[in-house]
Amino acid sequence: MIANTGTWPKRNPSVSYRLRGWLSIAGTILLTSTCVADIIVDFDDTGNVIYAMCISMAVFHCTVKHVILHANKEKMFQILKFLKDPIFTSHGPLNIYIVKKMRFCSFVRRLLMLSTWGTASLIIISPLFDISSRMLSAPFPVDMQEKPVYLYLLVWFMQVFGTSLTAWIIPAYDGLIVYLMGIAAAQLQILREKILHSADDFRERNTFRDFDRLVNKKLRHCVIHHIAIERRQKQKNFYFKTPVTSPNFGRSVFFFIAVVIELTNFCIPGNEIILQSEKIRDACYMSEWTNCGPSVRRTLFIIMERSKRPLRLTAAKFVVLSLSSLLS
């Protein structure tokens, strides 16, 4: 979806791809600028100012996400490359956790798409209810009543383009991050299951030394897996270095629903990452460490120490993305 607008970072983009990207950016910036200009010109009209702020903040939201993604494109390339690493993919039957999480993330993304597209559709078709007054989809600093028809249509098409682009980009960018957060939560679930059942395959070993050696070898892989998850999670934080600048008020119910869904879109996976990372320490306690030797216990202790601080995603390193933050 992002590549269709030309705003997805590429190492060697073609000229046509760059032009498409610059056209998309210009459309969002132009719509934001006209809304801000309308706020300045018509500041006494409270209702119009609120509506203009809603539109401008939503469109500016896209621009911010685009800048963040391109400023950190190398980190994004590294994340996508590491996701193909066998340490994240070779889990056998445990991959079912990833499948389930991806299904849930897909459902949330579709819900966000419906809300943003529904809101954009209402904004776009609103002038059709009052054609005679030359009503526009979004606030504009110039009264189009006395202007030529072609100029009115030009402005209207500009607003339709900017609004449609915003409705297309927001769920695409947010869906990408939600998928990455979902993968992190699923990897933590897989790690927990591996720790819990680390000794299951070696119960029938005849000697204690063989049992201890094999279990410790399996747990070392769990340590490597845990470190890899933490590193990838820290890389994802670049997306949240600036606050989530979604509009928090709106003139229509659909606009409000879109905002709530977008915030929930981040907070639910963020809360899942916290819960799953906390369960890693519990998994060490619940494993059969009493039947193992010092080397296995030492490996389990290393994992427990790394799990004392749950993995968290924050907005601007200020607000933790969790259900408690959403409800408050």
XYZ file of C-alpha atoms in Angstrom:
328
model
C 0.000 0.000 0.000
C 2.796 2.415 0.887
C 4.738 1.593 -2.280
C 1.708 2.547 -4.396
C 2.051 6.144 -3.174
C 5.797 6.226 -3.839
C 6.610 6.937 -0.184
C 8.102 3.572 0.780
C 11.917 3.959 1.065
C 13.951 2.130 -1.564
C 17.697 1.925 -2.048
C 17.600 2.689 -5.780
C 14.187 4.145 -6.647
C 13.337 4.937 -10.251
C 12.589 8.461 -11.452
C 8.869 7.732 -11.832
C 8.747 6.286 -8.313
C 10.394 9.416 -6.896
C 7.998 11.679 -8.788
C 5.052 9.709 -7.422
C 6.440 10.075 -3.924
C 7.019 13.811 -4.229
C 3.522 14.252 -5.656
C 2.060 12.424 -2.663
C 4.040 14.543 -0.209
C 3.091 17.744 -2.043
C -0.595 16.776 -1.890
C -0.538 16.270 1.883
C 1.511 19.421 2.534
C -0.771 21.529 0.319
C -3.904 20.318 2.106
C -2.319 20.961 5.509
C -1.210 24.459 4.472
C -4.660 25.484 3.227
C -6.304 24.234 6.434
C -3.820 26.150 8.600
C -4.350 29.274 6.473
C -8.112 28.928 6.926
C -7.645 28.745 10.716
C -5.728 32.043 10.624
C -8.200 33.785 8.300
C -11.396 32.567 9.959
C -10.254 32.255 13.570
C -13.521 33.622 14.992
C -15.554 30.679 13.689
C -14.992 28.083 16.426
C -16.661 25.207 14.609
C -14.700 25.809 11.427
C -11.431 26.151 13.360
C -11.980 22.813 15.125
C -12.799 21.077 11.852
C -9.763 22.620 10.119
C -7.525 21.508 12.992
C -8.865 17.955 12.715
C -8.118 17.785 9.001
C -4.710 19.461 9.217
C -3.529 17.312 12.141
C -4.617 14.102 10.418
C -2.829 15.040 7.188
C 0.218 16.315 9.075
C 0.213 12.954 10.842
C 0.988 11.298 7.484
C 3.814 13.713 6.763
C 5.411 13.053 10.161
C 5.258 9.290 9.636
C 6.779 9.652 6.179
C 9.673 11.744 7.520
C 10.313 9.336 10.423
C 10.332 6.314 8.132
C 12.705 7.867 5.595
C 15.008 9.262 8.281
C 15.324 5.736 9.706
C 15.074 3.733 6.501
C 18.318 1.840 7.171
C 16.908 0.646 10.498
C 13.754 -0.485 8.749
C 15.810 -2.357 6.147
C 17.720 -4.068 8.970
C 14.490 -5.049 10.746
C 13.019 -6.573 7.587
C 16.295 -8.384 6.913
C 16.500 -9.805 10.440
C 12.902 -11.049 10.253
C 14.114 -13.523 7.614
C 16.809 -14.845 9.965
C 16.307 -18.527 10.921
C 16.285 -17.559 14.595
C 12.929 -15.846 13.966
C 11.481 -18.354 11.508
C 12.705 -21.870 12.396
C 10.328 -22.779 15.210
C 8.435 -25.718 13.721
C 4.947 -26.179 15.221
C 5.463 -23.113 17.426
C 5.082 -20.922 14.334
C 1.348 -21.216 14.962
C 1.758 -18.353 17.461
C 3.014 -16.118 14.654
C 0.127 -17.159 12.396
C -2.459 -16.395 15.090
C -0.896 -13.031 15.871
C -0.777 -12.074 12.202
C -4.459 -12.901 11.822
C -5.310 -10.632 14.734
C -3.109 -7.814 13.378
C -4.757 -8.196 9.981
C -8.194 -7.841 11.582
C -7.139 -4.679 13.441
C -5.623 -3.207 10.269
C -8.817 -3.847 8.311
C -10.823 -2.187 11.075
C -8.582 0.881 10.891
C -8.853 0.906 7.090
C -12.645 0.851 7.247
C -12.722 3.698 9.761
C -10.276 5.929 7.854
C -11.812 5.212 4.454
C -15.310 5.744 5.844
C -14.292 9.076 7.354
C -12.561 10.173 4.134
C -15.600 9.186 2.059
C -17.905 11.318 4.197
C -15.524 14.264 3.933
C -15.191 13.915 0.151
C -18.908 13.590 -0.655
C -20.044 16.337 1.746
C -20.054 19.054 -1.004
C -22.566 16.993 -2.998
C -25.243 17.799 -0.423
C -25.005 21.517 -1.169
C -23.695 22.038 -4.699
C -25.263 25.479 -5.131
C -23.179 27.056 -2.351
C -19.921 25.575 -3.718
C -19.111 23.860 -0.473
C -15.660 22.266 -0.223
C -14.602 19.004 1.403
C -12.080 20.685 3.692
C -11.656 24.247 5.004
C -10.156 26.683 2.501
C -9.026 30.285 3.186
C -10.704 31.737 0.056
C -14.451 32.004 -0.536
C -15.134 30.076 -3.745
C -18.669 31.449 -4.231
C -17.568 34.200 -6.607
C -14.696 32.314 -8.207
C -14.809 30.576 -11.617
C -16.160 27.033 -11.703
C -12.893 25.582 -12.973
C -11.030 27.082 -9.999
C -13.596 25.638 -7.599
C -13.255 22.197 -9.194
C -9.451 22.450 -9.090
C -9.503 23.173 -5.348
C -12.035 20.412 -4.743
C -9.932 17.849 -6.631
C -6.855 18.952 -4.677
C -8.716 18.326 -1.425
C -10.057 14.991 -2.662
C -6.517 13.927 -3.597
C -5.048 14.965 -0.230
C -7.878 13.415 1.781
C -7.810 10.136 -0.165
C -4.045 9.937 0.163
C -4.270 10.470 3.916
C -6.915 7.761 4.293
C -4.713 5.395 2.284
C -1.398 6.112 4.026
C -2.478 6.137 7.703
C -3.621 2.477 7.883
C -0.670 1.430 5.706
C 1.966 2.973 7.990
C 0.183 1.980 11.191
C -0.491 -1.524 9.898
C 3.213 -2.018 9.194
C 4.203 -1.129 12.749
C 1.372 -3.188 14.260
C 2.550 -6.221 12.287
C 6.102 -5.747 13.587
C 4.802 -5.412 17.152
C 2.671 -8.523 16.681
C 5.692 -10.496 15.485
C 7.627 -9.396 18.588
C 4.802 -10.550 20.883
C 4.587 -13.895 19.051
C 8.362 -14.392 19.307
C 8.156 -13.843 23.071
C 5.391 -16.453 23.303
C 7.541 -18.902 21.349
C 10.530 -18.190 23.601
C 8.414 -18.846 26.694
C 7.234 -22.198 25.327
C 10.798 -23.197 24.456
C 11.985 -22.473 27.992
C 9.059 -24.306 29.590
C 9.618 -27.432 27.509
C 13.403 -27.276 27.181
C 13.858 -30.597 29.014
C 10.979 -32.541 27.467
C 12.975 -34.099 24.630
C 15.760 -35.381 26.905
C 13.903 -37.032 29.791
C 14.997 -40.550 28.809
C 18.721 -39.820 28.742
C 20.660 -42.374 30.763
C 23.261 -40.076 32.267
C 22.775 -36.831 34.138
C 25.716 -35.290 32.280
C 24.156 -35.877 28.853
C 20.804 -34.554 30.058
C 22.386 -31.420 31.505
C 24.491 -30.781 28.406
C 21.605 -31.131 25.951
C 19.202 -28.985 27.983
C 21.834 -26.282 28.387
C 22.513 -26.320 24.638
C 18.819 -25.761 23.995
C 18.657 -22.965 26.564
C 21.649 -21.222 25.005
C 19.638 -20.978 21.817
C 16.837 -19.438 23.920
C 19.288 -16.826 25.242
C 20.324 -15.930 21.683
C 16.654 -15.750 20.673
C 15.871 -13.476 23.648
C 18.739 -11.103 22.840
C 17.667 -10.955 19.178
C 14.091 -10.052 20.165
C 15.336 -7.272 22.469
C 17.569 -5.797 19.768
C 14.827 -5.815 17.155
C 12.417 -4.282 19.654
C 14.800 -1.410 20.397
C 15.156 -0.755 16.672
C 11.372 -0.415 16.332
C 11.367 2.440 18.861
C 12.461 4.888 16.139
C 8.851 5.005 14.987
C 7.722 6.304 18.371
C 10.412 8.903 19.019
C 7.853 11.581 18.276
C 4.417 11.635 19.905
C 1.510 9.920 18.182
C 0.090 13.107 16.674
C -3.312 11.760 15.775
C -6.220 14.196 16.155
C -7.944 13.726 19.514
C -11.150 15.552 18.794
C -13.385 15.850 15.789
C -16.593 17.158 14.404
C -17.947 13.799 13.365
C -18.407 10.508 15.146
C -16.535 8.661 12.390
C -13.509 10.875 12.869
C -13.523 10.159 16.613
C -13.863 6.410 16.010
C -10.915 6.477 13.601
C -8.735 8.144 16.241
C -9.743 5.700 18.985
C -9.089 2.727 16.709
C -5.682 4.105 15.738
C -4.620 4.561 19.368
C -5.976 1.120 20.242
C -4.086 -0.175 17.217
C -0.815 0.671 18.980
C -1.739 0.085 22.631
C -3.060 -3.482 22.332
C 0.075 -4.938 20.649
C 2.248 -2.810 22.962
C 0.482 -4.264 25.996
C 0.860 -7.781 24.566
C 4.624 -7.284 24.268
C 4.793 -6.225 27.937
C 2.765 -9.247 29.101
C 4.690 -11.779 27.034
C 8.084 -10.392 28.099
C 7.019 -10.634 31.763
C 6.101 -14.292 31.258
C 9.651 -15.165 30.186
C 10.852 -14.959 33.795
C 7.904 -17.058 34.972
C 8.750 -19.664 32.358
C 12.228 -20.014 33.869
C 10.684 -20.622 37.300
C 8.237 -23.166 35.896
C 10.834 -25.111 33.928
C 12.344 -28.304 35.345
C 15.419 -26.548 36.690
C 15.449 -28.708 39.850
C 16.432 -31.721 37.742
C 19.284 -29.883 36.036
C 22.852 -29.119 36.950
C 24.671 -25.822 37.665
C 25.286 -24.946 34.006
C 21.571 -25.125 33.129
C 20.635 -23.156 36.233
C 23.221 -20.523 35.331
C 21.738 -20.177 31.831
C 18.228 -19.875 33.267
C 19.495 -17.233 35.688
C 20.898 -15.209 32.774
C 17.513 -15.277 31.032
C 15.739 -14.287 34.269
C 18.086 -11.350 34.810
C 17.456 -10.080 31.283
C 13.711 -10.424 31.876
C 13.557 -8.285 35.020
C 12.655 -5.235 32.952
C 9.763 -6.000 30.562
C 10.099 -4.834 26.971
C 8.122 -1.628 26.452
C 7.326 0.639 23.532
C 6.922 4.315 24.359
C 5.654 7.382 22.525
C 8.402 10.020 22.670
C 9.880 8.023 25.602
C 7.100 9.534 27.703
C 3.931 7.438 27.399
C 4.083 3.645 27.528
C 1.948 2.011 24.842
C -0.282 -0.205 26.986
C -3.938 -0.741 27.859
C -3.534 1.240 31.084
C -2.283 4.233 29.077
C -5.184 3.856 26.637
C -7.797 3.759 29.411
C -6.264 6.684 31.271
